Short mmCIF file of C-alpha atoms in Angstrom, two decimals:
data_model
loop_
_atom_site.label_atom_id
_atom_site.label_comp_id
_atom_site.label_asym_id
_atom_site.label_seq_id
_atom_site.Cartn_x
_atom_site.Cartn_y
_atom_site.Cartn_z
CA MET A 74 0.95 -10.40 11.92
CA GLU A 75 1.58 -8.75 15.28
CA LEU A 76 -0.66 -6.04 16.61
CA THR A 77 2.15 -3.49 16.68
CA ALA A 78 2.91 -4.13 13.00
CA VAL A 79 -0.76 -3.68 12.12
CA VAL A 80 -0.94 -0.41 14.05
CA ALA A 81 2.26 0.81 12.39
CA ALA A 82 0.90 -0.04 8.94
CA LEU A 83 -2.35 1.82 9.70
CA LEU A 84 -0.42 4.88 10.89
CA ARG A 85 1.78 4.87 7.80
CA ARG A 86 -1.21 4.52 5.48
CA TRP A 87 -3.46 6.95 7.33
CA TYR A 88 -4.89 8.25 4.06
CA VAL A 89 -6.14 4.76 3.20
CA VAL A 90 -7.74 4.53 6.65
CA LEU A 91 -9.36 7.94 6.15
CA VAL A 92 -10.84 6.83 2.81
CA GLY A 93 -12.06 3.63 4.46
CA LEU A 94 -13.78 5.52 7.26
CA LEU A 95 -15.54 7.75 4.77
CA MET A 96 -16.64 4.65 2.86
CA THR A 97 -17.88 3.12 6.13
CA ALA A 98 -19.98 6.17 6.88
CA GLY A 99 -21.47 6.02 3.38
CA LEU A 100 -22.33 2.34 3.67
CA VAL A 101 -23.92 2.87 7.08
CA TYR A 102 -26.05 5.66 5.67
CA LEU A 103 -27.15 3.50 2.74
CA ALA A 104 -27.92 0.58 5.05
CA ASN A 105 -30.03 2.82 7.27
CA ASP A 106 -32.05 3.94 4.23
CA ALA A 107 -32.35 0.42 2.84
CA VAL A 108 -33.42 -1.14 6.16
CA PRO A 109 -35.18 1.57 8.16
CA PRO A 110 -36.42 0.87 11.70
CA THR A 111 -39.92 -0.53 12.08
CA TYR A 112 -42.67 0.20 14.58
CA SER A 113 -44.76 -2.36 16.40
CA ALA A 114 -47.81 -2.44 18.64
CA THR A 115 -49.31 -5.30 20.59
CA GLY A 116 -52.81 -6.14 21.78
CA SER A 117 -54.39 -9.10 23.53
CA VAL A 118 -57.95 -10.43 23.42
CA LEU A 119 -59.59 -12.73 25.91
CA LEU A 120 -62.43 -15.10 25.01
CA LEU A 121 -65.33 -15.31 27.45
CA PRO A 122 -67.66 -18.25 27.99
CA PRO A 123 -71.33 -18.06 26.89
CA GLY A 124 -73.95 -16.93 29.36
CA ALA A 125 -75.77 -20.29 29.25
CA SER A 126 -72.81 -22.03 30.81
CA LEU A 127 -72.67 -19.67 33.73
CA GLU A 128 -74.65 -20.00 36.89
CA ASP A 129 -76.45 -17.04 38.27
CA GLY A 130 -74.04 -14.79 40.07
CA SER A 131 -70.95 -16.75 38.96
CA ASN A 132 -67.75 -15.11 37.73
CA PRO A 133 -67.13 -15.65 33.95
CA LEU A 134 -63.33 -15.41 34.46
CA LEU A 135 -63.50 -18.52 36.57
CA GLN A 136 -65.14 -20.46 33.78
CA LEU A 137 -62.45 -20.09 31.08
CA GLY A 138 -61.71 -23.74 30.89
CA GLY A 139 -62.49 -25.36 27.55
CA LEU A 140 -62.22 -22.11 25.57
CA GLU A 141 -58.76 -22.89 24.18
CA GLN A 142 -60.29 -24.71 21.24
CA PRO A 143 -62.47 -21.78 20.04
CA ALA A 144 -59.46 -19.48 20.51
CA ALA A 145 -57.28 -21.73 18.38
CA LEU A 146 -59.92 -21.73 15.65
CA VAL A 147 -60.03 -17.94 15.59
CA VAL A 148 -56.22 -17.77 15.45
CA ALA A 149 -56.09 -20.23 12.59
CA TYR A 150 -58.67 -18.27 10.59
CA LEU A 151 -57.01 -14.86 11.05
CA ALA A 152 -53.59 -16.31 10.29
CA GLY A 153 -54.83 -17.73 6.97
CA ASP A 154 -54.22 -16.27 3.52
CA GLU A 155 -57.78 -15.11 2.99
CA ALA A 156 -57.83 -12.90 6.09
CA ARG A 157 -54.35 -11.55 5.31
CA GLN A 158 -55.33 -10.58 1.76
CA VAL A 159 -58.30 -8.62 3.05
CA PHE A 160 -56.07 -6.93 5.60
CA ALA A 161 -53.38 -6.10 2.96
CA GLU A 162 -55.89 -4.19 0.89
CA ASP A 163 -56.14 -1.55 3.61
CA PHE A 164 -52.59 -1.79 4.97
CA PRO A 165 -50.21 -2.98 2.23
CA ASN A 166 -46.99 -2.29 4.19
CA THR A 167 -48.20 -3.76 7.48
CA THR A 168 -47.76 -7.28 8.79
CA TYR A 169 -49.35 -8.87 11.81
CA ASP A 170 -48.82 -11.98 13.84
CA ILE A 171 -51.56 -13.68 15.86
CA VAL A 172 -50.92 -16.53 18.29
CA LEU A 173 -52.19 -18.00 21.53
CA ASP A 174 -50.36 -16.66 24.53
CA PRO A 175 -47.80 -19.37 25.39
CA LEU A 176 -47.50 -18.09 28.97
CA SER A 177 -51.19 -18.41 29.71
CA ARG A 178 -53.31 -21.54 30.02
CA GLY A 179 -56.48 -19.66 29.16
CA PRO A 180 -57.99 -18.52 25.83
CA LEU A 181 -55.74 -15.45 25.48
CA ILE A 182 -54.89 -14.32 21.93
CA LEU A 183 -51.85 -12.11 21.27
CA ILE A 184 -51.76 -9.81 18.23
CA THR A 185 -48.55 -8.04 17.14
CA VAL A 186 -48.57 -5.54 14.26
CA GLU A 187 -45.48 -4.13 12.53
CA ASP A 188 -45.28 -1.25 10.06
CA PRO A 189 -42.52 1.06 8.72
CA SER A 190 -44.72 4.05 9.56
CA LYS A 191 -45.39 5.02 13.11
CA ASP A 192 -48.74 6.54 12.21
CA ASP A 193 -50.07 3.44 10.40
CA VAL A 194 -49.13 0.85 12.98
CA MET A 195 -51.79 1.88 15.52
CA GLY A 196 -54.51 1.97 12.89
CA ALA A 197 -53.52 -1.52 11.72
CA LEU A 198 -53.65 -2.84 15.27
CA ASN A 199 -57.12 -1.44 15.85
CA SER A 200 -58.24 -2.98 12.56
CA VAL A 201 -57.06 -6.48 13.61
CA LEU A 202 -58.67 -6.09 17.01
CA ALA A 203 -61.95 -5.18 15.33
CA THR A 204 -61.69 -8.14 12.92
CA LEU A 205 -61.29 -10.76 15.67
CA PRO A 206 -64.86 -10.53 17.07
CA GLU A 207 -66.22 -10.57 13.54
CA ALA A 208 -64.24 -13.71 12.73
CA LEU A 209 -65.41 -15.36 15.95
CA SER A 210 -69.02 -14.56 15.19
CA MET A 211 -68.69 -15.80 11.60
CA LEU A 212 -67.28 -19.13 12.72
CA GLN A 213 -70.21 -19.63 15.14
CA ASP A 214 -72.70 -18.64 12.45
CA GLN A 215 -71.34 -21.36 10.22
CA VAL A 216 -72.19 -23.99 12.85
CA ASP A 217 -75.56 -22.38 13.76
CA ALA A 218 -74.56 -21.87 17.39
CA PRO A 219 -77.49 -20.68 19.58
CA ALA A 220 -77.33 -17.11 20.78
CA ASP A 221 -77.18 -18.08 24.45
CA SER A 222 -74.22 -20.43 23.81
CA ARG A 223 -72.00 -18.16 21.75
CA VAL A 224 -68.46 -17.36 22.82
CA THR A 225 -67.62 -13.68 23.09
CA SER A 226 -64.35 -11.73 23.25
CA MET A 227 -62.96 -8.84 25.22
CA PRO A 228 -59.83 -6.73 24.57
CA LEU A 229 -57.54 -7.28 27.47
CA SER A 230 -54.62 -4.95 26.83
CA VAL A 231 -53.77 -2.64 23.90
CA ASP A 232 -50.69 -0.48 23.38
CA ARG A 233 -51.35 3.23 23.16
CA GLU A 234 -48.04 4.07 21.49
CA ALA A 235 -45.96 2.24 18.96
CA THR A 236 -42.62 0.73 19.89
CA THR A 237 -39.57 1.27 17.69
CA GLU A 238 -38.01 -1.98 16.55
CA ARG A 239 -34.41 -1.58 15.45
CA GLY A 240 -33.43 -5.21 15.26
CA ASP A 241 -33.28 -5.53 11.46
CA SER A 242 -31.91 -2.04 11.01
CA LEU A 243 -29.22 -2.60 13.65
CA ARG A 244 -28.16 -5.88 12.06
CA ALA A 245 -27.89 -4.17 8.68
CA LEU A 246 -25.84 -1.32 10.15
CA ILE A 247 -23.50 -3.71 11.94
CA ALA A 248 -23.02 -5.76 8.78
CA ALA A 249 -22.29 -2.68 6.64
CA ALA A 250 -19.92 -1.13 9.20
CA GLY A 251 -18.10 -4.42 9.80
CA PHE A 252 -17.65 -5.08 6.10
CA ALA A 253 -16.32 -1.56 5.47
CA LEU A 254 -13.94 -1.64 8.44
CA VAL A 255 -12.55 -5.05 7.53
CA LEU A 256 -12.08 -3.86 3.96
CA THR A 257 -10.29 -0.74 5.24
CA LEU A 258 -7.99 -2.80 7.47
CA VAL A 259 -7.12 -5.28 4.75
CA GLY A 260 -6.67 -2.51 2.18
CA ALA A 261 -4.30 -0.51 4.39
CA ILE A 262 -2.18 -3.57 5.23
CA ALA A 263 -2.10 -4.73 1.61
CA PHE A 264 -1.16 -1.26 0.36
CA ASP A 265 1.59 -0.99 2.94
CA ALA A 266 2.96 -4.43 2.01
CA LEU A 267 2.86 -3.54 -1.69
CA ALA A 268 4.74 -0.29 -1.06
CA ALA A 269 7.36 -2.14 1.02
CA ARG A 270 7.77 -4.76 -1.73
CA ARG A 271 8.28 -2.05 -4.36
CA ARG A 272 10.80 -0.27 -2.14
CA GLU A 273 12.72 -3.51 -1.66
CA ARG A 274 12.77 -4.16 -5.42
CA ARG A 275 14.22 -0.70 -6.03
CA ARG A 276 16.93 -1.30 -3.44
CA ALA A 277 17.74 -4.67 -4.99
CA ALA A 278 18.02 -3.05 -8.42
CA VAL A 279 20.41 -0.41 -7.05
CA ARG A 280 22.56 -3.09 -5.39
CA ALA A 281 22.64 -5.09 -8.61
CA ASP A 282 23.76 -2.03 -10.59
CA GLU A 283 26.52 -1.37 -8.07
CA ALA A 284 27.65 -5.00 -8.25
CA GLU A 285 27.82 -4.95 -12.07
CA THR A 286 30.01 -1.80 -12.08
CA PRO A 287 33.72 -2.90 -12.54
CA ALA A 288 36.12 -2.16 -9.77
CA LEU A 289 38.48 -0.34 -12.14
CA ALA A 290 35.84 2.26 -12.80
CA THR A 291 36.75 3.93 -9.54
CA VAL A 292 40.51 4.12 -10.41
CA PRO A 293 41.51 6.98 -12.75
CA ALA A 294 42.90 5.62 -16.02
CA GLU A 295 46.41 6.50 -17.15
CA PRO A 296 46.46 9.21 -19.79
CA SER A 297 47.10 7.81 -23.26
CA GLU A 298 48.98 9.39 -26.09
CA ALA A 299 45.71 10.11 -27.89
CA ALA A 300 44.47 12.08 -24.89
CA VAL A 301 47.44 14.50 -25.04
CA PRO A 302 46.76 17.54 -27.24
CA GLU A 303 48.82 17.54 -30.43
CA ASP A 304 49.95 21.14 -30.04
CA THR A 305 51.44 20.61 -26.59
CA ALA A 306 52.58 16.96 -26.59
CA PRO A 307 55.83 17.29 -28.62
CA ASP A 308 57.04 20.52 -27.00
CA ALA A 309 55.81 19.85 -23.49
CA THR A 310 58.53 19.59 -20.91
CA PRO A 311 58.11 16.39 -18.93
CA VAL A 312 57.41 16.93 -15.29
CA VAL A 313 59.38 14.60 -13.14
CA ILE A 314 57.79 13.60 -9.86
CA PRO A 315 60.57 12.86 -7.42
CA GLU A 316 58.59 10.18 -5.66
CA LEU A 317 58.10 8.23 -8.89
CA VAL A 318 61.75 8.45 -10.24
CA PRO A 319 63.74 5.40 -9.16
CA ASP A 320 67.10 5.89 -7.61
CA VAL A 321 69.82 5.52 -10.25
CA PRO A 322 73.27 4.66 -9.00
CA GLU A 323 75.92 7.15 -9.86
CA VAL A 324 78.37 6.04 -12.53
CA ALA A 325 81.88 7.24 -12.43
CA PRO A 326 82.93 9.18 -15.54
CA GLU A 327 85.16 7.34 -17.96
CA PRO A 328 88.78 8.45 -18.05
CA ALA A 329 89.84 10.63 -20.99
CA PRO A 330 91.59 8.77 -23.78
CA ASP A 331 95.37 9.13 -24.03
CA LEU A 332 97.17 10.97 -26.80
CA ALA A 333 97.89 7.80 -28.76
CA GLU A 334 94.21 7.06 -29.11
CA ARG A 335 93.63 10.68 -30.09
CA GLY A 336 96.37 10.35 -32.74
CA ALA A 337 94.52 7.37 -34.23
CA LEU A 338 91.44 9.55 -34.43
CA SER A 339 93.51 12.13 -36.33
CA ASP A 340 94.65 9.58 -38.84
CA ALA A 341 91.13 8.46 -39.47
CA ALA A 342 90.09 12.05 -39.97
CA LYS A 343 92.45 12.40 -42.99
CA THR A 344 89.92 10.58 -45.11
CA TRP A 345 87.41 13.38 -44.62
CA PRO A 346 86.52 15.51 -47.59
CA ALA A 347 88.28 18.82 -48.10
CA GLY A 348 86.76 21.78 -46.43
CA VAL A 349 85.27 19.85 -43.52
CA PRO A 350 86.70 20.88 -40.13
CA HIS A 351 88.57 18.19 -38.25
CA ILE A 352 90.97 17.79 -35.36
CA GLU A 353 94.57 16.78 -35.88
CA SER A 354 96.77 15.03 -33.36
CA ARG A 355 98.88 18.12 -33.19
CA ASP A 356 95.91 19.95 -31.82
CA PHE A 357 96.16 17.93 -28.60
CA ALA A 358 99.85 18.88 -28.18
CA ARG A 359 99.23 22.58 -28.04
CA SER A 360 99.78 24.32 -24.81
CA GLU A 361 96.95 24.98 -22.45
CA GLU A 362 97.76 28.67 -22.58
CA GLN A 363 96.61 28.79 -26.20
CA TYR A 364 93.28 27.21 -25.52
CA GLY A 365 92.73 28.17 -21.96
CA SER A 366 90.72 25.80 -19.78
CA GLU A 367 88.59 24.46 -22.63
CA TRP A 368 88.70 20.74 -22.96
CA PRO A 369 88.96 19.04 -25.30
CA PRO A 370 91.05 21.57 -27.31
CA ARG A 371 89.42 22.85 -30.45
CA ALA A 372 91.18 22.87 -33.84
CA LEU A 373 92.50 26.01 -35.47
CA ASP A 374 89.84 25.80 -38.10
CA GLY A 375 87.24 25.69 -35.40
CA PRO A 376 85.84 22.16 -35.20
CA SER A 377 83.11 21.69 -32.64
CA ARG A 378 82.48 18.87 -30.25
CA ASP A 379 79.80 17.61 -32.53
CA ASP A 380 82.41 17.38 -35.30
CA GLU A 381 84.66 15.35 -33.04
CA SER A 382 81.83 12.98 -32.16
CA ARG A 383 81.07 12.55 -35.83
CA VAL A 384 84.69 11.75 -36.54
CA ALA A 385 84.67 9.17 -33.78
CA ARG A 386 81.54 7.51 -35.15
CA ARG A 387 82.72 7.56 -38.74
CA GLY A 388 86.26 6.38 -37.90
#
């Protein structure tokens, strides 16, 4: 995924990012409480050669050769379980480390004390520094070393203030913040992808519904006889749309029948029942002045055009 797409997803889902940042702050706070910073203090002790091995007026610091072995013995004793158990009785939350100085070729012992409390770390360091001469003397007592050949010790350097160690705490904070930020990033991108997938499914459903709709649904249907109201359908006058009426060629009117044909109609009318008006052939011979411009002429007994059409159909 490109960087621009990731940034766009984070901007669209800003509320998810906000929740993730709040969760990150909470995890960092919990990690700081779970792994608080520690305090450390360091001291060094130098072993000195016995007075019997020194010449009168000689410098003891120039006679440090051969003291590495007694220094290693003292380090091994104080690093053992027995000495640590005695130390834990007074300082249960404190740990110490005792080694020979790797940068020095002389009998220099380094002591590092760590404690969650800044006030207890200095007391623990002083306790270890006080234990070292006692351990050195005890080891020489066990071998019945003469008083003039005993090795002694001297504090060389001791911290006056504790140093804050944030290594473990910083690693815990980085782990908590990294986990929360990665979770926020993945959550925002996943939520954005899920929302886009749902939006695409809705669009596909709308397109499918539109495709299933028949094309005739958009064309208005012709009105059926059932759709016409009963009270208006029989008496309604049809409305003729000129555009929809086809052109009908004009038909010339048929010529009027001659008098002979009309006389045949009069003969056929003799079979009519009495009292029914009819037209005789003599009716067509009457002058136009008697009937005026009316055509065809009407009988004296007043037959109508409908009567004449009936006579024609019946004859």
